[in-house]
């Protein structure tokens, strides 16, 4: 029996992408050409491999078994082909993450990932817009929200502590009571899940009067504004770890209320977990998270 190599490669791409349209874009062909090749393979094998799932596709039980048997071999062929041609084999990984997480947490650590995997070409897309995985060529996302996205693989990045911070030139560590903050300029991050109007009641403070404030639509701007002495921000230990560690930010409040949240989540279609490059990124991210948690297990550098 003649082995339908082309059809097998097309099936591998569609199964890995979870979308006929995405596989077509990766292969540089039309979606109908992808569908035709998959049909050829299904006829040869006598089983249905893919089924429609929303705007994408999902593997049947037979498709799941077949993909698991061929995936490593095809990836090995791709690597071998690149090597024998005399070129360094390169795998492109596209990660979407919120601007603050990209700037404050991912970017300082990405050198470790790239040094460990020199054949990995990374594209980091910093935006708060959630990915439509059936239409966009994104492999994995770090998404801001509450973690409730049915149908997707979802894993928390880490527990975060939120507390007031400012430049040490603005106010010294532990130099204020919570009520004193009402007499200072408060920096607001408009999209943050922790807001001053919720924090004050937790500290037992009535906030009937209007306070002086400055507003930003990104947490990384609020953090940088606090570093520059513009006022006092309410921000996450996950995002401002470097600024706390090097002393550019301090907590001016004595015994602030404990506010713990998870705001950042690893998100992708479950089919993407079959991709070697996604597994490499996930394994690396989990190790980096474990190191961060070991350095400050309470989620707070101030404890």
XYZ file of C-alpha atoms in Angstrom:
303
model
C 0.000 0.000 0.000
C 1.310 3.431 -0.932
C 1.707 5.610 2.151
C -0.062 8.998 1.719
C 2.805 11.056 3.129
C 1.380 14.423 2.076
C -1.997 13.666 3.636
C -0.324 12.522 6.866
C 1.656 15.755 7.114
C -1.477 17.832 6.484
C -3.397 15.881 9.142
C -0.552 16.429 11.606
C -0.681 20.188 10.994
C -4.483 20.368 11.351
C -4.507 18.240 14.512
C -1.715 20.278 16.056
C -3.402 23.588 15.163
C -6.934 22.531 16.076
C -8.175 24.410 13.022
C -8.380 23.757 9.271
C -7.922 27.480 8.555
C -4.879 27.752 10.797
C -3.287 24.645 9.274
C -3.907 26.073 5.805
C -2.179 29.336 6.785
C 0.813 27.449 8.193
C 1.113 25.267 5.091
C 0.453 28.051 2.586
C -2.521 26.295 0.966
C -6.285 26.768 0.942
C -8.556 25.341 3.670
C -10.293 23.201 1.041
C -6.932 21.642 0.113
C -6.354 20.740 3.761
C -9.828 19.193 4.040
C -9.279 17.174 0.859
C -5.989 15.727 2.104
C -7.541 14.748 5.429
C -10.376 13.033 3.591
C -7.819 11.108 1.507
C -6.138 9.892 4.687
C -9.440 8.954 6.335
C -10.399 6.888 3.284
C -7.008 5.141 3.345
C -7.279 4.356 7.062
C -11.005 3.621 7.072
C -11.664 5.810 10.130
C -12.753 9.373 10.897
C -9.844 11.367 12.312
C -11.246 14.867 12.818
C -14.629 16.279 13.686
C -15.935 19.831 13.809
C -15.744 21.592 17.181
C -17.124 25.140 17.087
C -15.058 27.039 14.530
C -12.198 24.565 14.839
C -11.693 20.811 14.720
C -11.136 18.152 17.347
C -9.613 14.708 17.164
C -11.840 11.659 17.330
C -10.730 8.740 19.479
C -9.075 7.162 16.428
C -7.538 10.527 15.492
C -6.138 10.920 18.990
C -4.472 7.506 18.845
C -3.090 8.086 15.356
C -1.749 11.555 16.196
C 0.017 10.258 19.314
C 1.745 7.594 17.202
C 2.983 9.905 14.437
C 3.633 13.264 16.154
C 7.145 12.623 17.482
C 8.198 10.963 14.233
C 7.037 13.865 12.077
C 8.712 16.424 14.327
C 11.868 14.337 14.116
C 11.649 14.358 10.319
C 11.254 18.139 10.315
C 14.350 18.557 12.498
C 16.374 16.083 10.440
C 15.396 17.790 7.190
C 16.540 21.152 8.468
C 19.820 19.690 9.670
C 20.666 17.844 6.444
C 19.997 20.977 4.415
C 22.728 22.659 6.402
C 20.421 25.098 8.144
C 19.731 25.478 11.830
C 16.279 24.079 12.467
C 14.075 26.840 13.916
C 10.716 26.454 15.632
C 8.581 29.571 16.048
C 6.505 29.892 19.203
C 3.931 32.678 19.409
C 2.981 33.706 22.938
C 0.350 36.323 23.740
C 0.475 37.916 27.184
C -0.834 40.999 28.928
C 1.440 44.051 28.579
C 2.261 44.170 32.293
C 3.030 40.461 32.601
C 5.104 40.664 29.404
C 7.163 43.629 30.627
C 7.453 42.921 34.330
C 7.632 39.121 34.604
C 8.208 37.372 31.284
C 10.779 39.652 29.666
C 13.340 39.549 32.522
C 13.266 35.738 32.405
C 13.017 34.961 28.691
C 16.776 34.859 28.252
C 16.823 31.615 30.256
C 14.300 30.006 27.898
C 16.128 31.110 24.751
C 19.522 30.016 26.084
C 18.149 26.597 26.992
C 16.454 26.194 23.590
C 18.557 27.943 20.921
C 16.401 26.499 18.126
C 13.289 28.196 19.507
C 12.256 31.440 17.821
C 9.911 33.370 20.089
C 7.316 35.956 19.173
C 5.817 37.748 22.172
C 2.555 39.585 21.508
C 1.811 41.970 24.405
C -1.914 42.769 24.530
C -4.937 42.462 26.809
C -7.162 41.286 23.943
C -8.132 37.614 24.427
C -7.074 35.283 21.637
C -9.540 33.757 19.201
C -7.563 30.554 18.770
C -9.674 29.425 15.808
C -8.672 32.524 13.825
C -5.310 33.726 15.208
C -1.884 32.107 14.953
C -1.182 32.128 18.698
C 0.202 29.014 20.366
C -0.344 29.891 24.034
C -1.616 32.892 25.994
C -1.163 34.395 29.444
C -4.613 35.927 29.960
C -5.840 38.412 32.558
C -9.168 37.532 34.152
C -10.994 35.169 36.459
C -9.897 31.878 34.906
C -13.331 30.895 33.604
C -12.983 30.065 29.906
C -14.850 26.814 29.138
C -13.377 24.567 26.489
C -9.790 25.747 26.970
C -6.871 24.472 29.008
C -6.527 26.906 31.928
C -3.830 26.983 34.627
C -3.134 29.692 37.193
C 0.225 31.415 36.896
C 0.593 32.168 40.623
C -1.113 33.555 43.720
C -0.514 37.299 43.966
C -0.488 39.701 46.926
C -1.748 43.243 46.401
C -0.610 46.063 48.694
C 0.221 49.786 48.611
C 3.646 50.760 47.301
C 5.566 53.947 46.612
C 9.089 55.203 46.077
C 11.174 55.286 49.286
C 11.764 58.968 48.464
C 8.006 59.525 48.626
C 7.436 57.730 51.957
C 9.404 55.341 54.150
C 8.467 51.734 54.819
C 5.750 51.439 57.459
C 5.523 55.199 57.982
C 1.734 55.479 57.570
C -1.511 54.089 58.847
C -4.052 53.011 56.231
C -6.172 56.137 56.865
C -3.207 58.368 56.011
C -3.411 57.266 52.362
C -6.532 59.381 51.899
C -4.305 62.465 52.124
C -1.982 61.324 49.329
C -2.245 60.972 45.572
C -3.367 57.419 44.810
C -2.331 55.757 41.573
C -5.052 53.705 39.910
C -4.614 50.898 37.383
C -7.984 50.917 35.627
C -7.981 47.253 34.558
C -6.592 45.796 37.774
C -8.747 43.368 39.740
C -7.626 45.052 42.982
C -8.920 48.610 43.357
C -8.582 51.244 46.074
C -12.339 51.491 46.644
C -12.299 47.801 47.652
C -9.026 47.973 49.570
C -10.040 50.740 51.999
C -13.034 48.857 53.449
C -10.742 45.848 54.032
C -8.500 48.206 56.017
C -11.515 49.415 58.000
C -11.463 52.898 56.429
C -14.492 54.900 55.280
C -13.882 56.589 51.930
C -16.746 59.053 51.647
C -14.473 61.926 50.719
C -12.937 62.138 47.251
C -9.200 61.527 47.143
C -6.572 62.847 44.777
C -5.727 60.326 42.096
C -4.018 59.600 38.784
C -5.253 56.829 36.486
C -3.501 54.494 34.036
C -4.953 51.756 31.868
C -1.978 49.407 32.356
C -0.501 48.165 35.622
C 3.083 48.463 34.377
C 2.512 52.209 33.926
C 1.075 52.463 37.438
C 4.125 50.642 38.831
C 6.519 52.910 36.938
C 4.589 55.982 38.100
C 4.994 54.873 41.721
C 8.731 54.348 41.173
C 8.923 57.924 39.883
C 7.316 59.306 43.038
C 3.946 60.308 41.579
C 2.012 58.781 44.452
C 1.018 55.453 46.003
C -0.077 52.488 43.865
C -1.988 49.325 44.768
C -0.217 46.607 42.829
C 0.670 42.922 42.582
C 3.736 41.231 44.046
C 3.980 39.166 40.857
C 4.312 42.250 38.675
C 6.554 44.468 40.799
C 8.958 41.855 42.156
C 12.069 43.495 40.687
C 11.115 46.944 41.988
C 10.551 45.570 45.505
C 13.717 43.492 45.453
C 15.978 46.378 44.463
C 14.284 48.836 46.816
C 12.746 51.122 44.208
C 9.340 50.413 45.773
C 8.396 49.990 49.437
C 5.154 49.508 51.325
C 4.494 52.667 53.380
C 1.554 51.201 55.326
C 1.851 49.447 58.668
C 0.215 45.964 58.518
C -1.810 46.386 55.292
C -4.813 44.049 54.875
C -4.021 40.777 53.125
C -5.401 40.817 49.575
C -4.719 37.655 47.548
C -5.832 37.070 43.964
C -4.941 35.091 40.865
C -5.181 37.425 37.893
C -2.943 35.770 35.266
C -3.771 32.435 33.642
C -2.070 30.142 31.143
C -4.611 29.505 28.388
C -4.679 27.516 25.143
C -6.766 24.916 23.322
C -6.065 21.466 24.715
C -4.931 20.351 21.259
C -2.011 22.801 21.519
C -0.617 20.828 24.454
C 0.421 18.172 21.929
C 2.891 20.590 20.358
C 6.454 20.104 21.527
C 7.136 23.855 21.517
C 4.123 24.510 23.765
C 5.203 21.785 26.179
C 8.715 23.277 26.274
C 7.305 26.713 27.120
C 4.974 25.322 29.772
C 7.719 23.300 31.433
C 9.990 26.356 31.510
C 7.247 28.640 32.845
C 6.387 26.205 35.618
C 10.025 26.014 36.692
C 10.313 29.815 36.730
C 7.093 30.013 38.753
C 8.409 27.461 41.250
C 11.587 29.513 41.720
C 9.545 32.686 42.237
C 7.278 30.976 44.764
C 10.246 29.474 46.617
C 11.818 32.922 46.926
C 8.697 34.341 48.587
C 6.203 31.529 49.412
C 3.628 33.929 50.859
C 3.456 35.775 47.526
C 4.886 38.868 49.184
C 8.448 40.141 49.280
C 7.674 42.217 52.355
C 7.037 39.334 54.781
